[in-house]
PDB file of C-alpha atoms in Angstrom:
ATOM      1  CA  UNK G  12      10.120  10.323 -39.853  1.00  0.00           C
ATOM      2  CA  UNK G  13       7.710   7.356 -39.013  1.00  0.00           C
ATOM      3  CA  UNK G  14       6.574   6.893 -36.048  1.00  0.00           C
ATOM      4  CA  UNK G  15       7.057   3.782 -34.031  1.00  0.00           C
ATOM      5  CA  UNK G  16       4.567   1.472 -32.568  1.00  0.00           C
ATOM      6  CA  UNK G  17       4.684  -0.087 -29.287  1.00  0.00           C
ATOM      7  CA  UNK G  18       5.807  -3.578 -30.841  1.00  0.00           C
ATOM      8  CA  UNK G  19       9.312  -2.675 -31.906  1.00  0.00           C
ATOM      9  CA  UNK G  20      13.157  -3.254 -32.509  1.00  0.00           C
ATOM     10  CA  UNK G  21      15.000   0.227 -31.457  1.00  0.00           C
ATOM     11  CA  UNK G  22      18.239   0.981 -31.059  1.00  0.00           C
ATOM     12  CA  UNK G  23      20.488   1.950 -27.795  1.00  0.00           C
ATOM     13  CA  UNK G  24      23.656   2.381 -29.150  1.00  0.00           C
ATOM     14  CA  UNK G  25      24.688  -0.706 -30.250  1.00  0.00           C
ATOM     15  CA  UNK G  26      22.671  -2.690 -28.470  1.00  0.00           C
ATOM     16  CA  UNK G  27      19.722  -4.012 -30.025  1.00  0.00           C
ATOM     17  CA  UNK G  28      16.151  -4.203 -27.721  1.00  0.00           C
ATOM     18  CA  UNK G  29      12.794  -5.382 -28.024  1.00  0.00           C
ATOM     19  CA  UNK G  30      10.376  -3.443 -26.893  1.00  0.00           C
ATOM     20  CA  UNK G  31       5.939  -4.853 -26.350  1.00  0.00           C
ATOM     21  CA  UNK G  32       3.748  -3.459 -24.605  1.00  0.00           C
ATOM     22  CA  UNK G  33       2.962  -6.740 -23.768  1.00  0.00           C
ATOM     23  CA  UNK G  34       6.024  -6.790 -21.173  1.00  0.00           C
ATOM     24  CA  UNK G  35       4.420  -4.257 -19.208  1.00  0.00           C
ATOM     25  CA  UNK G  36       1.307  -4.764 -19.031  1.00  0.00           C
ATOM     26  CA  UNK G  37      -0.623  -6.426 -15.355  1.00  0.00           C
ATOM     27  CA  UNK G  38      -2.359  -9.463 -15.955  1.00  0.00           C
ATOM     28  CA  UNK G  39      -4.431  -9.387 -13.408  1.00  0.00           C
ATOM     29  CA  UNK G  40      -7.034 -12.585 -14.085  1.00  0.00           C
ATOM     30  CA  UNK G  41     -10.032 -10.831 -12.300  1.00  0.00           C
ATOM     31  CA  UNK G  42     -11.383 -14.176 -12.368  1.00  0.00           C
ATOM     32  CA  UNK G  43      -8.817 -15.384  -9.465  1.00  0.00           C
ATOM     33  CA  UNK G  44      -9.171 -12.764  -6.715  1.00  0.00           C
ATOM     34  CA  UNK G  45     -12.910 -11.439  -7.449  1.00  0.00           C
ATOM     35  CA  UNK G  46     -16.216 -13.053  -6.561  1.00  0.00           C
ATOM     36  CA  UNK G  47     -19.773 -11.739  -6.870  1.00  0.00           C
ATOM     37  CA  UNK G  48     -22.658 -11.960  -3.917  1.00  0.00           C
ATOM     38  CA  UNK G  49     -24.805 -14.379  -4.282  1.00  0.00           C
ATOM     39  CA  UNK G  50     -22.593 -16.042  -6.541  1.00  0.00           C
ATOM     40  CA  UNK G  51     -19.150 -16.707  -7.705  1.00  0.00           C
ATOM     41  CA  UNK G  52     -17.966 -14.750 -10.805  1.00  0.00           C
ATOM     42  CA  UNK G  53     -16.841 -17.364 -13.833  1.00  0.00           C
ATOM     43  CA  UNK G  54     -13.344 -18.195 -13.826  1.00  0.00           C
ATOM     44  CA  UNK G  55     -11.725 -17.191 -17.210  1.00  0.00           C
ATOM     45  CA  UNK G  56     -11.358 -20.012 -19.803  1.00  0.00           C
ATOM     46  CA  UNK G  57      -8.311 -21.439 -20.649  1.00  0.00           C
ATOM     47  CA  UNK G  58      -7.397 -19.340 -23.440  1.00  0.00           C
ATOM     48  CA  UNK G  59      -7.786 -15.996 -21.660  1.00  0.00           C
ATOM     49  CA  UNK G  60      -5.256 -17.145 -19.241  1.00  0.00           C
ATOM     50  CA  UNK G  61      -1.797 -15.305 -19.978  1.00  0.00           C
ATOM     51  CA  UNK G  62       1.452 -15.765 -18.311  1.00  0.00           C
ATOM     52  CA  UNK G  63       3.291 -12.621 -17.242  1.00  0.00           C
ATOM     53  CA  UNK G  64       5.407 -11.859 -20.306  1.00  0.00           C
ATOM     54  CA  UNK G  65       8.900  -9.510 -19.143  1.00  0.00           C
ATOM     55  CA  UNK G  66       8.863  -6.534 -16.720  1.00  0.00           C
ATOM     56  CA  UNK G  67       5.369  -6.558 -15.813  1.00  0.00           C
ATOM     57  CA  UNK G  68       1.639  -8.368 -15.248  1.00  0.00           C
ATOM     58  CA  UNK G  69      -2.130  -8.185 -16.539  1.00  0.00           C
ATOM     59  CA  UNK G  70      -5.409  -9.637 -15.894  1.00  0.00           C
ATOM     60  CA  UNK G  71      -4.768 -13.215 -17.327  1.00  0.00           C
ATOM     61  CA  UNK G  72      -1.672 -14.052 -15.150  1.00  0.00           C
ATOM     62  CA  UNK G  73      -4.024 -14.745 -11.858  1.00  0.00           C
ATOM     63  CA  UNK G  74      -6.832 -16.715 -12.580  1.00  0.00           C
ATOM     64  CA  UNK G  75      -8.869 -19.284 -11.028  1.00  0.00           C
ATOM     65  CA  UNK G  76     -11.396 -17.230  -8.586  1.00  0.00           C
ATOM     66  CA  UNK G  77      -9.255 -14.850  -6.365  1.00  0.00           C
ATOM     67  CA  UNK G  78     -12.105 -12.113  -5.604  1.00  0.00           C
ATOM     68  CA  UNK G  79     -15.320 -12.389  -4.720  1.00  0.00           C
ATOM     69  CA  UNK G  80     -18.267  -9.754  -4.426  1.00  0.00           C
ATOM     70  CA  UNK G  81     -19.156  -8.605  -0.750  1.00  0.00           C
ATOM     71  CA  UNK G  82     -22.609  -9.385   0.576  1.00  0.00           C
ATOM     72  CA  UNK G  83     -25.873  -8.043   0.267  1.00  0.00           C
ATOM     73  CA  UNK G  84     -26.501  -5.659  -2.508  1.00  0.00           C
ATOM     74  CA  UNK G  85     -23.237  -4.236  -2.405  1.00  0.00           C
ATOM     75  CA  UNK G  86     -20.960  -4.357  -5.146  1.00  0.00           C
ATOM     76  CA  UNK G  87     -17.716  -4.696  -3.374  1.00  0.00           C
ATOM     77  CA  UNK G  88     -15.075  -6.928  -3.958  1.00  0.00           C
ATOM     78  CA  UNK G  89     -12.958  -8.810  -1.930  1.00  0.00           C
ATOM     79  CA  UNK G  90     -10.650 -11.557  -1.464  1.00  0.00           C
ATOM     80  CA  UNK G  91     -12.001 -14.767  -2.477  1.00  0.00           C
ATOM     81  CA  UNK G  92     -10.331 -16.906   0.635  1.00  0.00           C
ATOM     82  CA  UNK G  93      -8.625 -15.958   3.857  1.00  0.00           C
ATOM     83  CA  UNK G  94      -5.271 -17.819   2.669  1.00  0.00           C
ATOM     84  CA  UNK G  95      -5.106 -15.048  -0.340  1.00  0.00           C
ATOM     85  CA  UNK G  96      -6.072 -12.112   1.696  1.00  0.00           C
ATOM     86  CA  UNK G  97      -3.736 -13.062   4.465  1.00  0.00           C
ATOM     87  CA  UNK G  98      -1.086 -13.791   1.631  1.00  0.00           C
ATOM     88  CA  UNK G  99      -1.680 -10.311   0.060  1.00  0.00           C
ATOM     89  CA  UNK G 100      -1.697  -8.325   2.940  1.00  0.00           C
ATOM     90  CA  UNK G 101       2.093 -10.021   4.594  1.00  0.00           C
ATOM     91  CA  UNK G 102       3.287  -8.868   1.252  1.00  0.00           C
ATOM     92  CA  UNK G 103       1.763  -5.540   1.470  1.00  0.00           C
ATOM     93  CA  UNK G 104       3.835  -5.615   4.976  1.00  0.00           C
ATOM     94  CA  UNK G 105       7.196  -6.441   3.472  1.00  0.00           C
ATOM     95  CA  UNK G 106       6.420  -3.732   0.738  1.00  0.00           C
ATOM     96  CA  UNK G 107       6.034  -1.119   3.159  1.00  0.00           C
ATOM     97  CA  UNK G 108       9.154  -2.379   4.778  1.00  0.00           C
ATOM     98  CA  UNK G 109      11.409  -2.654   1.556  1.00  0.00           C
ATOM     99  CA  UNK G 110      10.121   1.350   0.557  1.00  0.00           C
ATOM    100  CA  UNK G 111      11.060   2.431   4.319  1.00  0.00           C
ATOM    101  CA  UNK G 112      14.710   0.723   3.709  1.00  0.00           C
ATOM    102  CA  UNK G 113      14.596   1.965   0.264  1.00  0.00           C
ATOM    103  CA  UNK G 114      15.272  -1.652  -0.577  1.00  0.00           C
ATOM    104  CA  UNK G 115      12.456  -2.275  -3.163  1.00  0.00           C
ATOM    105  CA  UNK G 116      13.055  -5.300  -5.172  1.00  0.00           C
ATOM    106  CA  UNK G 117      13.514  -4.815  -9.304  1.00  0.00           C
ATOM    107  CA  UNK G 118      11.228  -6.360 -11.030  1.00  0.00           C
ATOM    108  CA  UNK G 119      12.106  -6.260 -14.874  1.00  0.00           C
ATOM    109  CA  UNK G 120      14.431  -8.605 -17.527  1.00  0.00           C
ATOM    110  CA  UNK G 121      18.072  -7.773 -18.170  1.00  0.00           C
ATOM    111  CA  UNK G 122      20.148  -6.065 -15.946  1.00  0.00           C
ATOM    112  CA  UNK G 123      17.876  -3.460 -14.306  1.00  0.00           C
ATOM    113  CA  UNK G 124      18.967  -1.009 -11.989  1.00  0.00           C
ATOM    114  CA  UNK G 125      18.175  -0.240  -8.438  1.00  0.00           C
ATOM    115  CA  UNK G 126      15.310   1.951  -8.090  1.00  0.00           C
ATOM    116  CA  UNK G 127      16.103   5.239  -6.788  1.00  0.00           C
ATOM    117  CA  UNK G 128      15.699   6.266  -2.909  1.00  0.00           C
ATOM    118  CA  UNK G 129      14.165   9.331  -3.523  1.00  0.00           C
ATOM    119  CA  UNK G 130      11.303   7.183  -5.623  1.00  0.00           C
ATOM    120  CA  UNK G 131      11.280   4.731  -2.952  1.00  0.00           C
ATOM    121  CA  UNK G 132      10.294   7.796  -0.623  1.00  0.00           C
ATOM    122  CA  UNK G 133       7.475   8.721  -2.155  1.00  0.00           C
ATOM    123  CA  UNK G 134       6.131   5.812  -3.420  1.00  0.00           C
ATOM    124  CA  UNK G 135       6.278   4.588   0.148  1.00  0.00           C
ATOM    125  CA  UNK G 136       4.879   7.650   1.576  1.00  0.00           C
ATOM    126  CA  UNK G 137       1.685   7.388  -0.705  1.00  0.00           C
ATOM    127  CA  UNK G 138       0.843   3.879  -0.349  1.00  0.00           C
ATOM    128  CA  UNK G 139       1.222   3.599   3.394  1.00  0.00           C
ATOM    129  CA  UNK G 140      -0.950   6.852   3.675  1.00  0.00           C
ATOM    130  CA  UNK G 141       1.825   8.873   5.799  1.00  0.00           C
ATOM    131  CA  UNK G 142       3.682  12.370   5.579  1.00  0.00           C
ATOM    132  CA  UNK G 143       2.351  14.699   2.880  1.00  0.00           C
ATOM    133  CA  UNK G 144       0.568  12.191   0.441  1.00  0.00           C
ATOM    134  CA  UNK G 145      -0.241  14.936  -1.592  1.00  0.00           C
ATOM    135  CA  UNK G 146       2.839  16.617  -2.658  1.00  0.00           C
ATOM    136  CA  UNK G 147       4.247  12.816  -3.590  1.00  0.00           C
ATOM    137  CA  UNK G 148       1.250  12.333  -5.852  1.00  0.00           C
ATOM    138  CA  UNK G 149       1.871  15.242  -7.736  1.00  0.00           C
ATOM    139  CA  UNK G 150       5.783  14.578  -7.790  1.00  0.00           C
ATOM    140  CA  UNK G 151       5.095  10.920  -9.320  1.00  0.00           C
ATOM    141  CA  UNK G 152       2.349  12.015 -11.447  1.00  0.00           C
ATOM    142  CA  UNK G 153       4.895  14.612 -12.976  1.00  0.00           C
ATOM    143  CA  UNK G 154       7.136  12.372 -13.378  1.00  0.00           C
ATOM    144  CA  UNK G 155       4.930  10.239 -15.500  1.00  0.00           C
ATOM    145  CA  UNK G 156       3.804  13.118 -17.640  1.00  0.00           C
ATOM    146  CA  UNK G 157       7.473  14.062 -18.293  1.00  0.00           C
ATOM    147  CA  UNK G 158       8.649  10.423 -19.413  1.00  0.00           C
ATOM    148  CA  UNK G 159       5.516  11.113 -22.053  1.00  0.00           C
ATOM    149  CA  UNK G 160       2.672   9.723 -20.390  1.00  0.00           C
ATOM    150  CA  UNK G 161      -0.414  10.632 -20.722  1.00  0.00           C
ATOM    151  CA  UNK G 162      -1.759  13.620 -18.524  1.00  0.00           C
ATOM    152  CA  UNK G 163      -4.992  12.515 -17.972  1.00  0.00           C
ATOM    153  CA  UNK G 164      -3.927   8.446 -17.382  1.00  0.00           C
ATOM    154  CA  UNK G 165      -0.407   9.866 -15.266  1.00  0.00           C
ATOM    155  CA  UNK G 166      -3.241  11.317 -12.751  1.00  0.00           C
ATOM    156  CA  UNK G 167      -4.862   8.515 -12.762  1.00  0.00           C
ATOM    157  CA  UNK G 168      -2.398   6.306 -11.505  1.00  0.00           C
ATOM    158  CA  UNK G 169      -0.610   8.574  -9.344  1.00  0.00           C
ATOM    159  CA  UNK G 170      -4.161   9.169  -7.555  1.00  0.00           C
ATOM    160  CA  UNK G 171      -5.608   5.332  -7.684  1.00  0.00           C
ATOM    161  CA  UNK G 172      -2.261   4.408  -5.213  1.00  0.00           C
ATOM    162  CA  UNK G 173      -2.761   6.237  -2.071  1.00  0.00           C
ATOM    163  CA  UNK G 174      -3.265   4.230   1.443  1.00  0.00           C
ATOM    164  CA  UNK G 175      -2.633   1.032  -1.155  1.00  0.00           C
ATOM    165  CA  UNK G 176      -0.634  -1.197   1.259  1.00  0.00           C
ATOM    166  CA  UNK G 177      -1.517   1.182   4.685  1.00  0.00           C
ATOM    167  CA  UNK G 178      -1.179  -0.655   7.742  1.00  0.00           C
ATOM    168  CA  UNK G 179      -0.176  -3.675   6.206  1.00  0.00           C
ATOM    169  CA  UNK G 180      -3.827  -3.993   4.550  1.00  0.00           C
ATOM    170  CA  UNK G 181      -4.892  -4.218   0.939  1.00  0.00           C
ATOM    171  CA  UNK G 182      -8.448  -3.776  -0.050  1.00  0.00           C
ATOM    172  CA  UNK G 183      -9.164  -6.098  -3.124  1.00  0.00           C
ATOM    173  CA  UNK G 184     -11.065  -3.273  -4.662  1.00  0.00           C
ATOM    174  CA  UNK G 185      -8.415  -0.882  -4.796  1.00  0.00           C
ATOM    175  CA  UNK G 186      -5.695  -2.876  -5.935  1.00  0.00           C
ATOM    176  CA  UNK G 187      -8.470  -4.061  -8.818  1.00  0.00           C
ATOM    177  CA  UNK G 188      -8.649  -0.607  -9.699  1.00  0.00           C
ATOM    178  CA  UNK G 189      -5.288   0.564  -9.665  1.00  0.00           C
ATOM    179  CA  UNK G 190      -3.886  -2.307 -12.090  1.00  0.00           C
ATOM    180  CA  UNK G 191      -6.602  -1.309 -14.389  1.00  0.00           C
ATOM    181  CA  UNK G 192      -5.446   2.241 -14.483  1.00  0.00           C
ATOM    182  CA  UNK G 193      -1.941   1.114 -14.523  1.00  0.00           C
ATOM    183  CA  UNK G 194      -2.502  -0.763 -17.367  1.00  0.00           C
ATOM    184  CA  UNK G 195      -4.677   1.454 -19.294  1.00  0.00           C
ATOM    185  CA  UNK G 196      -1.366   3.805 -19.088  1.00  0.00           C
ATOM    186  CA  UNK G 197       0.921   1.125 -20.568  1.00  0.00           C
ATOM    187  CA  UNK G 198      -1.534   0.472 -23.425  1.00  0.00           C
ATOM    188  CA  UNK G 199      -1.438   4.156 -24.093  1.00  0.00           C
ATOM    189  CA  UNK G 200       1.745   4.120 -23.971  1.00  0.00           C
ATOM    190  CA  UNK G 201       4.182   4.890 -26.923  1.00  0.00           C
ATOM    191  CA  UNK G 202       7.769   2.681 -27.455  1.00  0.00           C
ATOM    192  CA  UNK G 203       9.810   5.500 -26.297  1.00  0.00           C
ATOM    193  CA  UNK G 204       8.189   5.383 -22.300  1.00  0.00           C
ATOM    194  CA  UNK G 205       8.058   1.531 -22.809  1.00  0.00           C
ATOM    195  CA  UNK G 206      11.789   1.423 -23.983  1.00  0.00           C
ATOM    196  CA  UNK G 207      12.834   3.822 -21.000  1.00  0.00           C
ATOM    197  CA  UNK G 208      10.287   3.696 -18.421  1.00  0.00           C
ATOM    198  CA  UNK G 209      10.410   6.357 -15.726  1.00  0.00           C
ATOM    199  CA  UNK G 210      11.939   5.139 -12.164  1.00  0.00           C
ATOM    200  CA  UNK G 211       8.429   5.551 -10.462  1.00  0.00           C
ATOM    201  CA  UNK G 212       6.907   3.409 -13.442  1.00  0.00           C
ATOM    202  CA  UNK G 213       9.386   0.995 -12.228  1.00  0.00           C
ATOM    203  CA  UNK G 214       8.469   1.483  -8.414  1.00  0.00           C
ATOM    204  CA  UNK G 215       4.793   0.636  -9.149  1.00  0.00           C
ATOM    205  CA  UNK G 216       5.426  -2.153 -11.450  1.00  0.00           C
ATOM    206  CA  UNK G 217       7.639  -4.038  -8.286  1.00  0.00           C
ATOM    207  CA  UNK G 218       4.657  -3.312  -5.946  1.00  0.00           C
ATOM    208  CA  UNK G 219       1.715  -4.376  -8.037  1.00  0.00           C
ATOM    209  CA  UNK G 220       3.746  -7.490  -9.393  1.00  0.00           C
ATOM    210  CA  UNK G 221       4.805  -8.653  -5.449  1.00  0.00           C
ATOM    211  CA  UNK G 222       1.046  -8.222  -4.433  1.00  0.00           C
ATOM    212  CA  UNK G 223      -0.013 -10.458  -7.053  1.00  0.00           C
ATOM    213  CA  UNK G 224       2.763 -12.507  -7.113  1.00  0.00           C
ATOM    214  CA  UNK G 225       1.229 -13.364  -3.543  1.00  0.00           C
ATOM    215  CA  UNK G 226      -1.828 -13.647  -4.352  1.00  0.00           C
ATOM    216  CA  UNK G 227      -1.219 -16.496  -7.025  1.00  0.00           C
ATOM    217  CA  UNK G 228       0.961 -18.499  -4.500  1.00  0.00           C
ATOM    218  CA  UNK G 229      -2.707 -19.129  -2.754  1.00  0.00           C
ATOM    219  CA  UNK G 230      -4.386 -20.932  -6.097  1.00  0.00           C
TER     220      UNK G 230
END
């Protein structure tokens, strides 16, 4: 039987889906929230710019010089104004909020589901950095490996997330990296996973996308 690639029509009974790994993927723009010291990074030209396409985003949806480097010799990044660090971090507030009511909004085309409570737990209790971090790492990194992830990208994410949105706070750095590793998974990822994404695939897509969602309303 051929396999199939991650650019697809499949099948679900009788209804008919399309299926890209395009719709899941984080554009992230690196151009819009990162800066460098000494000097602003370039923003990314026109035609690298690329709107968010379905369920989730990549690094062409925010652009326009959101991140800048730290100072000194360090190579840290960080917000590139107080409006989008203040914007990122109320919506890393309501996010912690949402995954203590286990109301977490759905972010995806069609007519998605609610995301689990149990998924809403843990995700909540690794981001905000409270209750046994550990243990939820594992169980959503298990998860991932079971919808057919990736072992070694599964861990990955799962371990890139803790302390994420803790205290209300995001740290441009870490939400850098853990879109990168999130979308290193998707591209990985075979049409099967992309057609029927786990619920905590789902979870992280509706935190990452609010976060950045925020962070373009500053540009």
């Amino acid at each position: 039987m051929p396999s199939r690639s991650r650019s697809e029509v499949g099948r679900i009974g009788k209804k008919e889906v399309v299926m890209n790994a395009k719709d899941f993927v984080l554009q992230v723009g690196f151009g819009l929230i990162l800066g460098t010291a000494g000097g602003v990074w370039e923003m990314l030209p026109a035609s690298a710019q690329t709107d968010t396409s379905g369920s989730i985003i990549t690094s062409g949806d925010i652009v326009n010089g959101a991140f800048v480097r730290g100072s000194a010799r360090d190579e840290v990044l960080v917000f590139r104004t107080p409006q989008i660090e203040n914007a990122v971090n109320s919506a890393a507030s309501v996010i912690n909020q949402r995954l203590e009511q286990r109301n977490l909004p759905v972010v995806a085309n069609g007519t998605p589901t609610a995301i689990p409570a149990s998924v809403q737990q843990n995700l909540g209790l690794i981001v905000t950095g409270e209750g046994n971090v550990g243990l939820s790492v594992t169980q959503i990194q298990n998860a991932l490996i079971n919808a057919g992830a990736s072992q070694t990208l599964a861990q990955n994410l799962a371990s890139s997330l803790p302390n994420l949105t803790a205290g209300g706070r995001v740290e441009a750095a870490q939400l850098v990296n853990v879109i990168e590793v999130y979308n290193a998974l998707i591209n990985a990822s075979d049409f099967d996973l992309l057609n029927e994404p786990p619920e905590e695939l789902r979870a992280i897509q509706a935190v990452l996308t609010i976060l950045l969602n925020a962070a373009r309303s500053q540009i």
